[in-house]
Amino acid sequence: MASNKIQFRSIHELKDPSLNHKLAQKEFQDEIPVEDFLGDAEKNGSSTSRRDFLKLLGFSTAAVTLAACEAPVIKTIPYVVKPHDIIPGVPNYYASTYFDGFDFASVLVKTREGRPIKIDPNPAAKDLGKTNARAQASVLSLYDNDKVKQPKLDGKDETFDKVDDFVLKGLEEAKAAGKKIVLLSHSFASPTFKKLFADFKAKYPTAELVTYDAFPYSAALDAAQEVFGQRALPVYDLFGTELVVSFHADFLGDYNAGSLETSYAAARKPGANMLRHIQVESNMSLTGASADSRYKLKPSAVNKTLVEVYNAVVGSGTSDKVASEIAKELIAKGAKAVVLADGSKGAQVLAHLINQKLNSVAFTGKANFLKEFDKARYEEFLGWVNGGQVGVLIANNVDPIYSHHKGQDFKKSLSKVPYVIAVADKKNEMYKAAKAVIPVANWLESWGDIEPQTGVYTLMQPTIQKIYKSRQIEESLLVWKNGKNNAANNYYDYLKASSASLLGATTFNKALYNGIIASNNATMLSYTGGNAVQAVAELGSLKPSDLELVLYTKTSMGDGTQANNPWLQELPDPLTRMSWDNYLTISPKDAERLGIENDLNARMQLDGSIVNLTVNGVKIENVPVFIQPGQADGSVGLALGYGKKDSGATADTGVNAYPLFDGSNLVVSNVKLEKTGEDHEFAGIQLQNTLMGRYEIAKEVPLADFLNVAFDDEHKGWNKPLEYHTISGALPAGKIDLWDAFDDTDGPHFNLSVDLNSCTGCGACIIACQAENNVPVVGKEEIRMSRDMYWLRIDRYYSAKEKIETKEGIERGLNVPNLYDILIQPNESPDVIFQPVMCQHCNHAPCETVCPVAATSHGKQGQNMMAYNRCIGTRYCANNCPYKVRRFNWFTYNLNDKFDFNQNNDLGRMVLNPDVVVRTRGVMEKCSMCIQMTQNTILEAKKEGRRIQDGEFQTACSKACSTGAMKFGDMNDKSSEVRALYNDKRRYTLLEEIGTKPNVFYHTKVRNRKENKV
């Protein structure tokens, strides 16, 4: 039978059954004061038209030189001598390595006329090539207009020559005095960088390399040191696993310097051996949202449960009911089970020891080298600074003043260091504390190498000339080691020579072309220790308190490295669906107990209480509070990485939670909240774009029913094909039509498959779509006004169990609102479904029939197309779209001071894709199914005189999806994967009963657990 659940998208739908109707009536909110946003009339009169866009961008290599020019007329500069490797209008792809100190991925960088515009996964790298939202957005950080643009000395612009003189003087003085020369850098798993520092140390014997990370994975590294005898993180693979139990481990997000989402999705393919996922946590995490069974407990109770599970697995027994059930499943699965933990060293040690006992196959033995922080060494470094032993401090794009819990103490102690040099990208706290500043080169402007894990070596290459006067740390070290103007100061030559020993028989150019090769590093981890008694004692040291805090990193923001990236600030959180904020998450019961409220105002906008948060005497003021279903009672959550001062126009958003983080323990007790009496205005998109109805939107089915019940069974079928009842009897929906069908078998016909079982809600597809299709950033105020411009959204649905059968409600004469009021009761720990929704490209599109100027029409390849020059902005199409996927372009977002984001300056606009028009105000826009990409594939195959192979057709979202939840292809290719997926028994379409016949279809989510029948 089908799942006996009702999905609802927010807690506010429970309070007001008519909310859907209200939202539908107020889809476009209030009329807007257009005159306030048009800007200068003269400027608008001379702004570039849509027709001129391609002509302008075709010569955009000159845009950097015009970055300071604000004149409305921008002149194009043609090539005098065309570079051999650049053909105007044809993209170039370069294999490189994305690494910014926090995230890593082997990628392909798409460039147009010499400027990077898009980041794609590197297929050759497999799992290490998967890109998250931050990797996709990193191309925009290259064009950050708030970057430090010039070397500085004593706060004034200076040349590299003068800055190097200053640094060399300091290095010689420190060497002569026997004082330490400290290079303070983020984790940097680069063999060549380490070799270069060794050469540097040979010249300056007192030089020390000290690692500092804002989010240091210190507990995980300490646990690895104890259990494996090596300070490297273990690499897991869930492909052959049938049970994963997680204690606070967000392993689909930022866990142990990587994500397991690819192997997780592969193991979650519905079948007899489908992976079962149990999550024990306090915050509702991205990983917990995908769990089959989720236990929400406050942090101290999570620790206690983990200890009890360990006791039961090793044979000591337990009286804890939850722990007993979990341990029983672990023992039954044996080697096909794995336990993952986070939050503290003790938790990770116990998880490792449980896996050792189970002999878990998920533990590969490979080592991850991306994180290198050592808290003891960093504390030693602080002692050197306080003791006046440091003569020169070189900070490589790190800011402990902002991100360390004792940052203010560190700031004061810097006065004891004669020479402080900041290699920085923003005018942050370290920038202000330094006497000399060197702008750091972006990864897209740099040469380098990374050894991310056992047996893997990757190369990084520049894909654009340095935009400003910047320099990577390696170039600086070469100058300071060899002296100025030395022929040996070329880092490319140094890297090429250094990598020879790592490349083996592979040439440097071949390795550079591939971006990734196998290395001869055979380091493997094995279980050699682990003190369970000490770990249990540590977990028990977190004493239960009324409120306990869990710190975490958001999918969009991570550790805050890219906090000034507007794409990431605007990206809605997968669970709360809020953007432009961090906030304290709290359970509904605790909110009611403490008098904390979240309310919708008359415009259907969310407002929430503001509190002052005190944790063990450390106070953070004016923290907004979001009431989160699924949050454990007695716990609150807060994201790190926000509230960065002087780091750009958009970075100073939210509150800085790093003062509460000691670098090791993500869970903290002794939390107090004090209401300020003020309200915070949230910018959320969850209640926008409400679908036409709620029946059969996000389908789910228990695994037992999926395996044992026919999907089309007359009585218990869980995905019965839709039938219409006519005077001729029941007929399949596909057989009834108001229109004559036309032949679409000549050439390709595109379909997109979306598997709800694989989608984790990570948001990489949203950023990829934004980058590919020039989707503008509109800002917090416009998001709050329901005017987001996303072509792709990921709806998040909560589900709750029915209290009565629908049939019983009908027999009692209950109308739909009354029935919903009875049926929908928020579960103590609600299930979650993520559903990507874009234009469904209907074969019978409701938008096309109501457009008075035929601006939207249907193509033979199945794409619903938009002629923007035709559109007059009536919005009839949006009103008639049942999926609410069309966006009205309210303003001119580029060259408009009211929207001070990347499209408001010449540098930021360099990220724009010239293959996609930049839309102007007054038109409707939406997903095009990346028609520019599909047409390019067709043209390339035509030029080469060959048939297109399955998998060549891609959209931005399908290409970026790490889990394979999105598959795009040609339905007329009988051997294509998308055609096979269309014939799968889990396949269904949204709102099929309307008869729109979409070219996007979905696959029912399957939950691997025993359902409690009502």
PDB file of C-alpha atoms in Angstrom, residues 94 96-99 103-110 118-139 252-254 258-262 286 443-444 555 562 568 571 760-769 771 955-964:
ATOM      1  CA  TYR A  94      41.197  22.928 -17.594  1.00  0.00           C
ATOM      2  CA  SER A  96      42.616  21.701 -11.641  1.00  0.00           C
ATOM      3  CA  THR A  97      42.197  21.268  -7.903  1.00  0.00           C
ATOM      4  CA  TYR A  98      39.840  23.330  -5.799  1.00  0.00           C
ATOM      5  CA  PHE A  99      41.302  23.896  -2.358  1.00  0.00           C
ATOM      6  CA  ASP A 103      37.116  22.265   0.980  1.00  0.00           C
ATOM      7  CA  PHE A 104      38.757  20.070  -1.639  1.00  0.00           C
ATOM      8  CA  ALA A 105      37.691  18.743  -5.043  1.00  0.00           C
ATOM      9  CA  SER A 106      39.353  17.730  -8.288  1.00  0.00           C
ATOM     10  CA  VAL A 107      37.523  19.811 -10.874  1.00  0.00           C
ATOM     11  CA  LEU A 108      37.249  20.969 -14.461  1.00  0.00           C
ATOM     12  CA  VAL A 109      37.256  24.739 -14.886  1.00  0.00           C
ATOM     13  CA  LYS A 110      35.269  26.086 -17.812  1.00  0.00           C
ATOM     14  CA  LYS A 118      31.961  27.547 -14.204  1.00  0.00           C
ATOM     15  CA  ILE A 119      33.249  24.711 -12.018  1.00  0.00           C
ATOM     16  CA  ASP A 120      32.426  21.124 -12.997  1.00  0.00           C
ATOM     17  CA  PRO A 121      33.331  17.809 -11.341  1.00  0.00           C
ATOM     18  CA  ASN A 122      36.352  16.021 -12.785  1.00  0.00           C
ATOM     19  CA  PRO A 123      35.046  12.596 -13.923  1.00  0.00           C
ATOM     20  CA  ALA A 124      38.549  11.140 -13.770  1.00  0.00           C
ATOM     21  CA  ALA A 125      38.664  11.781 -10.016  1.00  0.00           C
ATOM     22  CA  LYS A 126      35.453   9.851  -9.240  1.00  0.00           C
ATOM     23  CA  ASP A 127      34.500  10.484  -5.582  1.00  0.00           C
ATOM     24  CA  LEU A 128      37.284  13.059  -5.124  1.00  0.00           C
ATOM     25  CA  GLY A 129      35.869  15.016  -8.047  1.00  0.00           C
ATOM     26  CA  LYS A 130      32.434  15.543  -6.560  1.00  0.00           C
ATOM     27  CA  THR A 131      31.602  19.189  -5.941  1.00  0.00           C
ATOM     28  CA  ASN A 132      29.476  20.643  -3.165  1.00  0.00           C
ATOM     29  CA  ALA A 133      27.709  24.012  -3.234  1.00  0.00           C
ATOM     30  CA  ARG A 134      30.822  25.828  -2.002  1.00  0.00           C
ATOM     31  CA  ALA A 135      33.022  24.335  -4.733  1.00  0.00           C
ATOM     32  CA  GLN A 136      30.456  25.303  -7.354  1.00  0.00           C
ATOM     33  CA  ALA A 137      30.305  28.856  -5.957  1.00  0.00           C
ATOM     34  CA  SER A 138      34.075  29.295  -5.629  1.00  0.00           C
ATOM     35  CA  VAL A 139      34.362  30.728  -9.151  1.00  0.00           C
ATOM     36  CA  LEU A 252      26.542  13.812   4.133  1.00  0.00           C
ATOM     37  CA  GLY A 253      27.875  17.275   4.940  1.00  0.00           C
ATOM     38  CA  ASP A 254      31.197  18.345   6.455  1.00  0.00           C
ATOM     39  CA  GLY A 258      34.841  14.891   3.132  1.00  0.00           C
ATOM     40  CA  SER A 259      31.368  13.647   2.396  1.00  0.00           C
ATOM     41  CA  LEU A 260      30.143  10.091   1.971  1.00  0.00           C
ATOM     42  CA  GLU A 261      27.128  11.077  -0.100  1.00  0.00           C
ATOM     43  CA  THR A 262      28.233   9.316  -3.300  1.00  0.00           C
ATOM     44  CA  LEU A 286      21.360  17.232   6.594  1.00  0.00           C
ATOM     45  CA  TRP A 443      43.193  29.067  -6.315  1.00  0.00           C
ATOM     46  CA  LEU A 444      42.124  29.781  -9.903  1.00  0.00           C
ATOM     47  CA  THR A 555      25.901  23.459   3.881  1.00  0.00           C
ATOM     48  CA  GLN A 562      33.701  32.171   1.429  1.00  0.00           C
ATOM     49  CA  LEU A 568      26.337  31.136  -0.826  1.00  0.00           C
ATOM     50  CA  LEU A 571      21.477  29.790  -0.863  1.00  0.00           C
ATOM     51  CA  THR A 760      20.234  14.787   0.084  1.00  0.00           C
ATOM     52  CA  GLY A 761      19.260  18.437  -0.367  1.00  0.00           C
ATOM     53  CA  CYS A 762      22.895  19.574  -0.580  1.00  0.00           C
ATOM     54  CA  GLY A 763      22.156  22.490  -2.935  1.00  0.00           C
ATOM     55  CA  ALA A 764      25.071  21.956  -5.350  1.00  0.00           C
ATOM     56  CA  CYS A 765      22.581  21.806  -8.208  1.00  0.00           C
ATOM     57  CA  ILE A 766      21.129  25.198  -7.253  1.00  0.00           C
ATOM     58  CA  ILE A 767      24.506  26.950  -7.376  1.00  0.00           C
ATOM     59  CA  ALA A 768      25.456  25.140 -10.599  1.00  0.00           C
ATOM     60  CA  CYS A 769      22.216  26.346 -12.190  1.00  0.00           C
ATOM     61  CA  ALA A 771      26.356  29.930 -12.387  1.00  0.00           C
ATOM     62  CA  THR A 955      22.173  19.993 -17.620  1.00  0.00           C
ATOM     63  CA  ALA A 956      23.981  22.091 -15.020  1.00  0.00           C
ATOM     64  CA  CYS A 957      22.057  20.408 -12.202  1.00  0.00           C
ATOM     65  CA  SER A 958      22.548  16.823 -13.392  1.00  0.00           C
ATOM     66  CA  LYS A 959      26.267  17.454 -13.938  1.00  0.00           C
ATOM     67  CA  ALA A 960      26.710  18.857 -10.426  1.00  0.00           C
ATOM     68  CA  CYS A 961      24.701  16.163  -8.611  1.00  0.00           C
ATOM     69  CA  SER A 962      27.105  14.060  -6.523  1.00  0.00           C
ATOM     70  CA  THR A 963      24.596  11.340  -5.693  1.00  0.00           C
ATOM     71  CA  GLY A 964      23.204  10.714  -9.156  1.00  0.00           C
TER      72      GLY A 964
END
